[in-house]
PDB file of C-alpha atoms in Angstrom:
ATOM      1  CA  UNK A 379       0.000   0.000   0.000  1.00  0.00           C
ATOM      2  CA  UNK A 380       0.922   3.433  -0.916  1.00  0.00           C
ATOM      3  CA  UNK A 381       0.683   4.740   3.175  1.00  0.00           C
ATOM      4  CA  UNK A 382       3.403   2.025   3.886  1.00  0.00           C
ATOM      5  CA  UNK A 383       5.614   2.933   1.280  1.00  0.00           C
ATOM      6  CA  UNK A 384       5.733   6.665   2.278  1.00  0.00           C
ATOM      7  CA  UNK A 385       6.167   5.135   6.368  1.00  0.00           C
ATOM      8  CA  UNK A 386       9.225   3.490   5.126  1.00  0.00           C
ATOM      9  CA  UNK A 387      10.637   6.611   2.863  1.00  0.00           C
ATOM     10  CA  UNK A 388      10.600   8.456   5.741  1.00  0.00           C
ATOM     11  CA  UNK A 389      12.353   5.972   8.226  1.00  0.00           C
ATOM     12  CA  UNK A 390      14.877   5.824   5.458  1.00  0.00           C
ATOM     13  CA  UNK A 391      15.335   9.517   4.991  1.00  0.00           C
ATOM     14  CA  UNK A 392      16.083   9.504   9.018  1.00  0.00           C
ATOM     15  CA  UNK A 393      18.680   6.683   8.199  1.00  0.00           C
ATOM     16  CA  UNK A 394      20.332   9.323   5.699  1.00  0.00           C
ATOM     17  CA  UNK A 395      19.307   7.338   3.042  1.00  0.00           C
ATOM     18  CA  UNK A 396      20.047   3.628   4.294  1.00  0.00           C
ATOM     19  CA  UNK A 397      17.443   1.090   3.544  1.00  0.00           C
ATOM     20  CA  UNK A 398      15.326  -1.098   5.673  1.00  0.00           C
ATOM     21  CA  UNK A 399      16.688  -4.105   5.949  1.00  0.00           C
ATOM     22  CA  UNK A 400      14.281  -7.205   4.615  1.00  0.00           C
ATOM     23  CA  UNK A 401      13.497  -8.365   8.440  1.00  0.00           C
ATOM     24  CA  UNK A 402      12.585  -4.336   9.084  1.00  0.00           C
ATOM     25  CA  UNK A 403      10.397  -3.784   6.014  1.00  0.00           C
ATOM     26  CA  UNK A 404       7.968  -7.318   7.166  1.00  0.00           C
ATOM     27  CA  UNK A 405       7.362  -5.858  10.759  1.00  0.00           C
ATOM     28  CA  UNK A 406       6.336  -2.305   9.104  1.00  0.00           C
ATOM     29  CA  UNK A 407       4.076  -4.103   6.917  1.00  0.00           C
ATOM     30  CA  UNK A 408       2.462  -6.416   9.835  1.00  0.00           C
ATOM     31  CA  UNK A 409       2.587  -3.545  12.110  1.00  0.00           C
ATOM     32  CA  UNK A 410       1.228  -1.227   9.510  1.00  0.00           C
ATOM     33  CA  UNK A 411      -2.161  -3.625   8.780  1.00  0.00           C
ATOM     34  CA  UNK A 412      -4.880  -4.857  10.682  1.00  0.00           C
ATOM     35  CA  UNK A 413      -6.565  -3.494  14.271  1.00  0.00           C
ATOM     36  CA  UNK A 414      -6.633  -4.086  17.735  1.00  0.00           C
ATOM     37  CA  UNK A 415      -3.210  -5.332  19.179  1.00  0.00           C
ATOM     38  CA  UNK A 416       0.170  -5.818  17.970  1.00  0.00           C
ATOM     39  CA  UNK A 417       3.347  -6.237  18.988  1.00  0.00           C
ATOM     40  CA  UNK A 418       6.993  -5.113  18.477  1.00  0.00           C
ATOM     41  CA  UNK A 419       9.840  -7.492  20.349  1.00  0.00           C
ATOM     42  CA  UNK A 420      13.982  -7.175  19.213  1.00  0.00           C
ATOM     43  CA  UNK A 421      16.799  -6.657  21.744  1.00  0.00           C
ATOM     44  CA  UNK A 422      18.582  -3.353  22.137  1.00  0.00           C
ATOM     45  CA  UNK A 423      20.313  -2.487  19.027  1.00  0.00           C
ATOM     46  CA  UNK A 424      17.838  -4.338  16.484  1.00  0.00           C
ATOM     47  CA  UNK A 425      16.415  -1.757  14.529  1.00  0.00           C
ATOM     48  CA  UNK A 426      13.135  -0.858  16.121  1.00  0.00           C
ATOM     49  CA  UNK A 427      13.328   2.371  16.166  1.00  0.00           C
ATOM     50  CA  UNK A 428      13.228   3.139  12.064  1.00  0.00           C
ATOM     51  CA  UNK A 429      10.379   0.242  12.206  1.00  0.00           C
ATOM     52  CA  UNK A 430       8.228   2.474  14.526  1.00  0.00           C
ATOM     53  CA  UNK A 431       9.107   5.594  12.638  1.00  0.00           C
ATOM     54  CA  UNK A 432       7.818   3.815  10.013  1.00  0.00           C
ATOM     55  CA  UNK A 433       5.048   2.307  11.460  1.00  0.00           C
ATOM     56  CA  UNK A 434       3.803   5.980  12.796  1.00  0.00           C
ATOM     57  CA  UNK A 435       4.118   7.539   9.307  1.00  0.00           C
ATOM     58  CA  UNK A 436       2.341   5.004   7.588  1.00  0.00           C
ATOM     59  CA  UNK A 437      -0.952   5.194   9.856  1.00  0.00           C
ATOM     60  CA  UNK A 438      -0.890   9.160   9.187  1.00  0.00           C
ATOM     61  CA  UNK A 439      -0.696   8.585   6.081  1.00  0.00           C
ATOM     62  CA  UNK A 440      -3.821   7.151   6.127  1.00  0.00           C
ATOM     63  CA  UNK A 441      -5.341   9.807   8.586  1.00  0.00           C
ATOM     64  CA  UNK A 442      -4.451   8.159  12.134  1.00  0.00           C
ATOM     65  CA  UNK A 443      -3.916   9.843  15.274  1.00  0.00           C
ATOM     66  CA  UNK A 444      -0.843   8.508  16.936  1.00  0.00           C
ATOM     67  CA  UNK A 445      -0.053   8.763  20.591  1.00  0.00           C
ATOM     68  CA  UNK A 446       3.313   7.589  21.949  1.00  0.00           C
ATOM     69  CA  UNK A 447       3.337   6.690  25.556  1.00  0.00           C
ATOM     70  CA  UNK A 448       5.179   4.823  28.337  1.00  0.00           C
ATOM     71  CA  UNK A 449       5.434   4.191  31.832  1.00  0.00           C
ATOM     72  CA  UNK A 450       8.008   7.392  32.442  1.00  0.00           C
ATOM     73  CA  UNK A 451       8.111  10.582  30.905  1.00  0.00           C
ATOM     74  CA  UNK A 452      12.119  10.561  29.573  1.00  0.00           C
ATOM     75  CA  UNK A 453      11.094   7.322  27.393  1.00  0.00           C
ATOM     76  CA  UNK A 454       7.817   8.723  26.820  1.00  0.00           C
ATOM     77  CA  UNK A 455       9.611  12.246  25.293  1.00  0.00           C
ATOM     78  CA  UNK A 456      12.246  10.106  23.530  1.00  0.00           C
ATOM     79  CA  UNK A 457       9.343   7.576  21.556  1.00  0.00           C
ATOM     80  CA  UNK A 458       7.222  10.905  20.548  1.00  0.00           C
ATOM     81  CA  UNK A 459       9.953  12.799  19.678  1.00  0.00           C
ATOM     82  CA  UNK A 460      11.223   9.793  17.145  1.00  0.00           C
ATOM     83  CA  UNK A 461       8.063   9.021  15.578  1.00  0.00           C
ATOM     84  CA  UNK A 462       6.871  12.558  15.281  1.00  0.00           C
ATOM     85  CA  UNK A 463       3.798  11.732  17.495  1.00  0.00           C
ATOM     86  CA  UNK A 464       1.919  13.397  20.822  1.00  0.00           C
ATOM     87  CA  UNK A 465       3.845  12.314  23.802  1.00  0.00           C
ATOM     88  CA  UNK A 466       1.727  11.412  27.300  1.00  0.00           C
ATOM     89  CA  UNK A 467       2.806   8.980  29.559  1.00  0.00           C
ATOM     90  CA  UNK A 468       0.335   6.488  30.782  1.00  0.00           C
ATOM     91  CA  UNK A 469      -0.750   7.969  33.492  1.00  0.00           C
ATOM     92  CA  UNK A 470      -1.201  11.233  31.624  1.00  0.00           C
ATOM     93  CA  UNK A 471      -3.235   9.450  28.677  1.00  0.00           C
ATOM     94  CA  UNK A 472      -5.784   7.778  31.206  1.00  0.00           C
ATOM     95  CA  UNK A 473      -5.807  10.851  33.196  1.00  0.00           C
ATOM     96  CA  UNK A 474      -6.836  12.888  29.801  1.00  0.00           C
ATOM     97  CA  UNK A 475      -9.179  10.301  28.743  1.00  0.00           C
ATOM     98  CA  UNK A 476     -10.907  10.565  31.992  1.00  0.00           C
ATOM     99  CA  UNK A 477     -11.765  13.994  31.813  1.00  0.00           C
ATOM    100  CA  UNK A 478     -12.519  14.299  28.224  1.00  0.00           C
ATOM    101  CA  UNK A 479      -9.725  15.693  26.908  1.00  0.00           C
ATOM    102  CA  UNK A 480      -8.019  13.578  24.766  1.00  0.00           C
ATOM    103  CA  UNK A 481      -9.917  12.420  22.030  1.00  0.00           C
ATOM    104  CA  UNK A 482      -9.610   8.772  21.152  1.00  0.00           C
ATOM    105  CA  UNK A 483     -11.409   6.514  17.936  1.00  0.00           C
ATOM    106  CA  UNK A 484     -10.349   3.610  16.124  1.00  0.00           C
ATOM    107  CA  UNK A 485      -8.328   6.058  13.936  1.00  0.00           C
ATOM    108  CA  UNK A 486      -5.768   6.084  16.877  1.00  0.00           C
ATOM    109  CA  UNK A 487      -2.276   4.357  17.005  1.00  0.00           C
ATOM    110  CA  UNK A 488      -1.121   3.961  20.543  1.00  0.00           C
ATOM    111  CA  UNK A 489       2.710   3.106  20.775  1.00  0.00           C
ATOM    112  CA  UNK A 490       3.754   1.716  24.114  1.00  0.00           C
ATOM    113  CA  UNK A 491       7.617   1.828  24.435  1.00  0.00           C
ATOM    114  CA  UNK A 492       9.479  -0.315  27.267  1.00  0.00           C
ATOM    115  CA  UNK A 493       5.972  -1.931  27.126  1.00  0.00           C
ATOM    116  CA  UNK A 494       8.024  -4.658  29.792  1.00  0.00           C
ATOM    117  CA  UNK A 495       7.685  -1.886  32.577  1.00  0.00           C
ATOM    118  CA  UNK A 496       3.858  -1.700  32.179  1.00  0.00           C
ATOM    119  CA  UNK A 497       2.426  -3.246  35.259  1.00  0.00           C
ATOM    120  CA  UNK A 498      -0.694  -4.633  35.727  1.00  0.00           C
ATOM    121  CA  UNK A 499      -2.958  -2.392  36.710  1.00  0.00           C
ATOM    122  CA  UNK A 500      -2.252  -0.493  33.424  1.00  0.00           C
ATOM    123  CA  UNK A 501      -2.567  -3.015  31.174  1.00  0.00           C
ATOM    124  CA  UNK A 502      -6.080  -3.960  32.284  1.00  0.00           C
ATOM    125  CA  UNK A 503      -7.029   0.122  31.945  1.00  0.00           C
ATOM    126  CA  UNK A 504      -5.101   0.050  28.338  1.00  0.00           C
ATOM    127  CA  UNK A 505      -7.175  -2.858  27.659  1.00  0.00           C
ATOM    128  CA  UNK A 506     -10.392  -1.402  28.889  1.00  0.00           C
ATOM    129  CA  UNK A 507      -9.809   1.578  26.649  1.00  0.00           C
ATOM    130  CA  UNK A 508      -9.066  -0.420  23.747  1.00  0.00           C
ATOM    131  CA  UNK A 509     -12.375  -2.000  23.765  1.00  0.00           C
ATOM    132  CA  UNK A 510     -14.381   1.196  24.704  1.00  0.00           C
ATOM    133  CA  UNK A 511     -12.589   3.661  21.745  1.00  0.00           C
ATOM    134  CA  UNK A 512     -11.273   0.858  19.194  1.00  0.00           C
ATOM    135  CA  UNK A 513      -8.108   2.464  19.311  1.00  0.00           C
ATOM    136  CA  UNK A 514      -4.925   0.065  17.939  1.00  0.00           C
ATOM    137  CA  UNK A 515      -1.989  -0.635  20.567  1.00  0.00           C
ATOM    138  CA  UNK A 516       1.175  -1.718  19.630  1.00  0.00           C
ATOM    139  CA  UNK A 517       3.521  -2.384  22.904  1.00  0.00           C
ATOM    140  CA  UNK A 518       7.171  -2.482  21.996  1.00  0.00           C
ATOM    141  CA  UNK A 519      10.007  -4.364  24.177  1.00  0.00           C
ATOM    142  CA  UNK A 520      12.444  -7.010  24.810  1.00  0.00           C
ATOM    143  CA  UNK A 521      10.934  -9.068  27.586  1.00  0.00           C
ATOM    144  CA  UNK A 522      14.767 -10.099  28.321  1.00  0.00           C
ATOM    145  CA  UNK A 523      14.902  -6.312  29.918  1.00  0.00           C
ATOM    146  CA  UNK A 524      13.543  -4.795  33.332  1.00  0.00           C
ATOM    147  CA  UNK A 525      10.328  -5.976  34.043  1.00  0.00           C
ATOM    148  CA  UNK A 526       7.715  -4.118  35.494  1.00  0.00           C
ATOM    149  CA  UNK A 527       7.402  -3.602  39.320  1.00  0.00           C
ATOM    150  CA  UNK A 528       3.645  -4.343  40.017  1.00  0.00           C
ATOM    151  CA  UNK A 529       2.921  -8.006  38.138  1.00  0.00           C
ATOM    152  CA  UNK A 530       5.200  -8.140  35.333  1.00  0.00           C
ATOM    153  CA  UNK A 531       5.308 -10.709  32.823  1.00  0.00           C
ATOM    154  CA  UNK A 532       2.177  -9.483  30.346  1.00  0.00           C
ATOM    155  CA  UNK A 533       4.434  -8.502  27.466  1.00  0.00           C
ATOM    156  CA  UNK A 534       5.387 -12.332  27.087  1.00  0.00           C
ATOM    157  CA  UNK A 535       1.431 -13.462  27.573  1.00  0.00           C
ATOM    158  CA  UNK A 536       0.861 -11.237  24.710  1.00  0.00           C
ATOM    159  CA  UNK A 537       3.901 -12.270  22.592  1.00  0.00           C
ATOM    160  CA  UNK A 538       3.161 -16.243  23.616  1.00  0.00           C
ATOM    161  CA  UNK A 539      -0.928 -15.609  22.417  1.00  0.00           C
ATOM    162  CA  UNK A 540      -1.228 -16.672  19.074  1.00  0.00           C
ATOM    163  CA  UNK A 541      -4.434 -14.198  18.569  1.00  0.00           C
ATOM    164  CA  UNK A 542      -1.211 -11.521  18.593  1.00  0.00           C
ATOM    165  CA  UNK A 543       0.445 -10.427  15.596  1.00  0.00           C
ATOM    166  CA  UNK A 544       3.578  -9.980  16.855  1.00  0.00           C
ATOM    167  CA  UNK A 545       6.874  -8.662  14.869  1.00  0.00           C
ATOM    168  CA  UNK A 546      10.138  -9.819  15.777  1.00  0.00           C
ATOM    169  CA  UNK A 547      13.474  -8.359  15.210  1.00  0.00           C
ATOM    170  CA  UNK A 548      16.517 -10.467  15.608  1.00  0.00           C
ATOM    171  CA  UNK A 549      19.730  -9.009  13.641  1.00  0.00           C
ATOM    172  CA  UNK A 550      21.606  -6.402  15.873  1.00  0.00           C
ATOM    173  CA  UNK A 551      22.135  -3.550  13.722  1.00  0.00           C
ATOM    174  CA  UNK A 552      23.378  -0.781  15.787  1.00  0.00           C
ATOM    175  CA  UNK A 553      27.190  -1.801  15.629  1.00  0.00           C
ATOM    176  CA  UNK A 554      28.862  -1.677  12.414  1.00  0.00           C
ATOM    177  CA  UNK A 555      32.213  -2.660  11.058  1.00  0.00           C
ATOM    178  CA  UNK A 556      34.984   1.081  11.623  1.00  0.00           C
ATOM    179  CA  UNK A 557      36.509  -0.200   8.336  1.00  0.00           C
ATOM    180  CA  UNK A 558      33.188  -0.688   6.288  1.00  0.00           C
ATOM    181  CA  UNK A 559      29.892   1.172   7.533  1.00  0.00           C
ATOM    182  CA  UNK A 560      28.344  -1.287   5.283  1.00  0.00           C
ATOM    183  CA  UNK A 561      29.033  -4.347   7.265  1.00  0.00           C
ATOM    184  CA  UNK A 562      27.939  -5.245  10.411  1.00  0.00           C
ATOM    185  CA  UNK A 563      31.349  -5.710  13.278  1.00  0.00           C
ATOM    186  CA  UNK A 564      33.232  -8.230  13.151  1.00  0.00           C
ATOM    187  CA  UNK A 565      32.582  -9.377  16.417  1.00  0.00           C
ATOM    188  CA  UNK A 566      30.036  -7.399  18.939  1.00  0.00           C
ATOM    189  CA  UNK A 567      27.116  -8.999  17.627  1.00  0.00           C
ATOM    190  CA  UNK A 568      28.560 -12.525  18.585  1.00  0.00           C
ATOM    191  CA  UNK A 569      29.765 -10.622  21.957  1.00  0.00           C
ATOM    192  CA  UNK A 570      26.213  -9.492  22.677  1.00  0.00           C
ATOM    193  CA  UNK A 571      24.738 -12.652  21.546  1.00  0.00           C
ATOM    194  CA  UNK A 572      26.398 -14.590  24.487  1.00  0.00           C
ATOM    195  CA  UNK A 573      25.993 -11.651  27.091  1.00  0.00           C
ATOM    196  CA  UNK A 574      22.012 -12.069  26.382  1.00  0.00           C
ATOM    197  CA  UNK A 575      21.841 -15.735  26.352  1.00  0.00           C
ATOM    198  CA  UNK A 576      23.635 -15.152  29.459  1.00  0.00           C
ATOM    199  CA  UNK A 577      26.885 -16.983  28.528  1.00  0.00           C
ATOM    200  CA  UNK A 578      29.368 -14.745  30.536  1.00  0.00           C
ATOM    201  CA  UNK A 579      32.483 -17.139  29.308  1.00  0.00           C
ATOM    202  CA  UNK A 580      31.588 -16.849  25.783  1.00  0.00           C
ATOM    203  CA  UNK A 581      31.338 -13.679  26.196  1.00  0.00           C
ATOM    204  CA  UNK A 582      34.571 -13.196  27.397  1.00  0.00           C
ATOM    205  CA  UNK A 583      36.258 -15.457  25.353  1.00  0.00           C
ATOM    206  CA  UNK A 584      34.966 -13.256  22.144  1.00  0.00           C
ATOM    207  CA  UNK A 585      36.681 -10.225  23.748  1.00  0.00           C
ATOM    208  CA  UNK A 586      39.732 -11.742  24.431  1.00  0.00           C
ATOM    209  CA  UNK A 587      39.600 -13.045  20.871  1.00  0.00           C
ATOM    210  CA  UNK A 588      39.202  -9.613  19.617  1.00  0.00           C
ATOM    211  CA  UNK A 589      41.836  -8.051  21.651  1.00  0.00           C
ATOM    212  CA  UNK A 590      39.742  -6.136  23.384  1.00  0.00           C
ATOM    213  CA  UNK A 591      40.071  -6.930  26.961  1.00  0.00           C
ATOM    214  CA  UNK A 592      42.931  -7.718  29.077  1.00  0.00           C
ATOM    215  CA  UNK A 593      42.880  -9.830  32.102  1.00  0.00           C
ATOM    216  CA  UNK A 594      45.377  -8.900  35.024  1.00  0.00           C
ATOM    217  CA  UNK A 595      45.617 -10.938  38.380  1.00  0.00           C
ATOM    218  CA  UNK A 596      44.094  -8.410  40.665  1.00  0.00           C
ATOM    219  CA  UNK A 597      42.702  -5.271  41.073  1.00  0.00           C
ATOM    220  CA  UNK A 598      45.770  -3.483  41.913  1.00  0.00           C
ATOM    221  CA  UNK A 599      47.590  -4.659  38.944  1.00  0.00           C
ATOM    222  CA  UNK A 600      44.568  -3.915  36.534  1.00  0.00           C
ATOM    223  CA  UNK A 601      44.778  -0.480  37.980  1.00  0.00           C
ATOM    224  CA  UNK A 602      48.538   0.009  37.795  1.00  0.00           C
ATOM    225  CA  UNK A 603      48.147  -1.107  34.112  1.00  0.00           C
ATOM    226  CA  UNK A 604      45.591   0.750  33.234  1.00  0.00           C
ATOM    227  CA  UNK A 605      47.438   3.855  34.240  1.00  0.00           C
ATOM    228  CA  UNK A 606      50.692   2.794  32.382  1.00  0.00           C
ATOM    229  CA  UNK A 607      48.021   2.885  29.008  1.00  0.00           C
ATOM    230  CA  UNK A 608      46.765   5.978  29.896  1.00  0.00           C
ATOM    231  CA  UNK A 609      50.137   7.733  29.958  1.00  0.00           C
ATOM    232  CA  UNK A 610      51.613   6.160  26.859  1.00  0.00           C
ATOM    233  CA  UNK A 611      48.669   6.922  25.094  1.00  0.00           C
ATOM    234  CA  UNK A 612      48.806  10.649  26.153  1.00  0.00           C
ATOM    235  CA  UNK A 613      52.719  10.969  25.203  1.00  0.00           C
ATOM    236  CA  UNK A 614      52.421   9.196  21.737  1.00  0.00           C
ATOM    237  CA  UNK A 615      49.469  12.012  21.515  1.00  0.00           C
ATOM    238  CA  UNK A 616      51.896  15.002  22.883  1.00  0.00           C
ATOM    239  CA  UNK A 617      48.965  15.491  25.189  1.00  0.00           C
ATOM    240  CA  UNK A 618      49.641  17.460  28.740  1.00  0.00           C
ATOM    241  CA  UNK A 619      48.594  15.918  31.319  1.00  0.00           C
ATOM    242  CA  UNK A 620      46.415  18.755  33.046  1.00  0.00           C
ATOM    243  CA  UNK A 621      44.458  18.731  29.889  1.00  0.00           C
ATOM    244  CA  UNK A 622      43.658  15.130  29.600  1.00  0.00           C
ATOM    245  CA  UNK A 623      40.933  12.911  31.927  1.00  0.00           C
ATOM    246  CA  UNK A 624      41.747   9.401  33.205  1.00  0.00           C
TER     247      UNK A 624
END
């Protein structure tokens, strides 16, 4: 559809021009289609945030209202601000509904951001208001990350229910090779791989691989070494010492 198309334009002109990779392009179109709930799930660093842009643009396209909210107001700022949308938090968007002045229909697009941090009590007045206004919610997360104080655990009973559609990104993107912005690094994905599976040795064992960490026998020796860097790094630099931060 045409509204699509001009959702993923404009996530690409954000990107300077880069495309939308394949996996990108099929959660805009399943995010982009349909009513009721949906669902956006990909670690840090996969890429959702051109998919929402996306996702936003498209449904204005066709005349939506979208609303980006979440449980605080720094995420709530940071998801409105990137999709070009309103910004309320949750408790400002119930608060507004209940006095009338917020307008809501089943032209509406709510984004929920950090959706994992939504407790229960809000889901069940997010749900209510679905129902009443016919508005379409889409909560975004990575149920691997902080849940939410009061009874967590409803972004996975939403991602496990097959009635769902739910979009998944998978392919860290954020980290790209120094020598070719092209490629994705050499190594960081498989580094991040392990640290979210929880493999700490793996983990490790990619760094030392890489050459990027260094294992001393103590504390005091890590710290004596780490100095030693610091101060042939500032003289092969010709940089003074009072000018330079440890």
């Amino acid at each position: 559809p045409k509204a699509i198309t001009k959702g993923i334009e404009s996530a690409e002109g954000s990107l300077g021009g880069a495309r939308l990779e394949k996996e990108q392009r099929r959660a805009v179109r399943s995010l982009s289609a349909g009513s009721g709930w949906g669902v956006l799930t990909g670690r840090a660093g996969t890429g959702k945030g051109p998919v929402l842009e996306a996702v936003a643009e498209a449904h204005r396209q066709d005349g939506w209202q979208v609303i980006a909210t979440a449980v605080d107001g720094a995420t709530t700022q940071r998801l409105g601000h990137q999709v070009g949308a309103a910004a309320l938090t949750i408790d400002q968007l119930l608060f507004r509904l209940r006095r009338g002045q917020v307008e809501l229909n089943d032209q509406t697009l709510i984004l929920i951001e950090e959706a994992s941090k939504v407790g229960l009590r809000h889901w069940v007045e997010l749900a209510r208001m679905r129902a009443q206004h016919g508005v379409r919610v889409i909560p975004i997360g990575d149920v691997e990350q902080i849940g939410a104080i009061e009874s967590p655990g409803m972004l996975d009973v939403m991602i496990a229910d097959e009635s769902v559609p739910v979009a998944r990104l998978e392919t860290v993107r954020r980290h790209r090779n120094p020598e070719d912005r092209s490629q994705d690094h050499p190594w960081i994905g498989k580094h991040l791989n392990h640290m979210y599976e929880g493999e700490a040795e793996e983990a490790i064992a990619v760094l030392r691989e890489a050459g990027a960490i260094e294992m001393h026998g103590g504390r005091a020796e890590a710290m004596e070494q780490l100095v030693d860097k610091w101060e042939r790094r500032r003289r092969e630099h010709g940089i003074e010492a009072r000018d330079s931060v440890l």
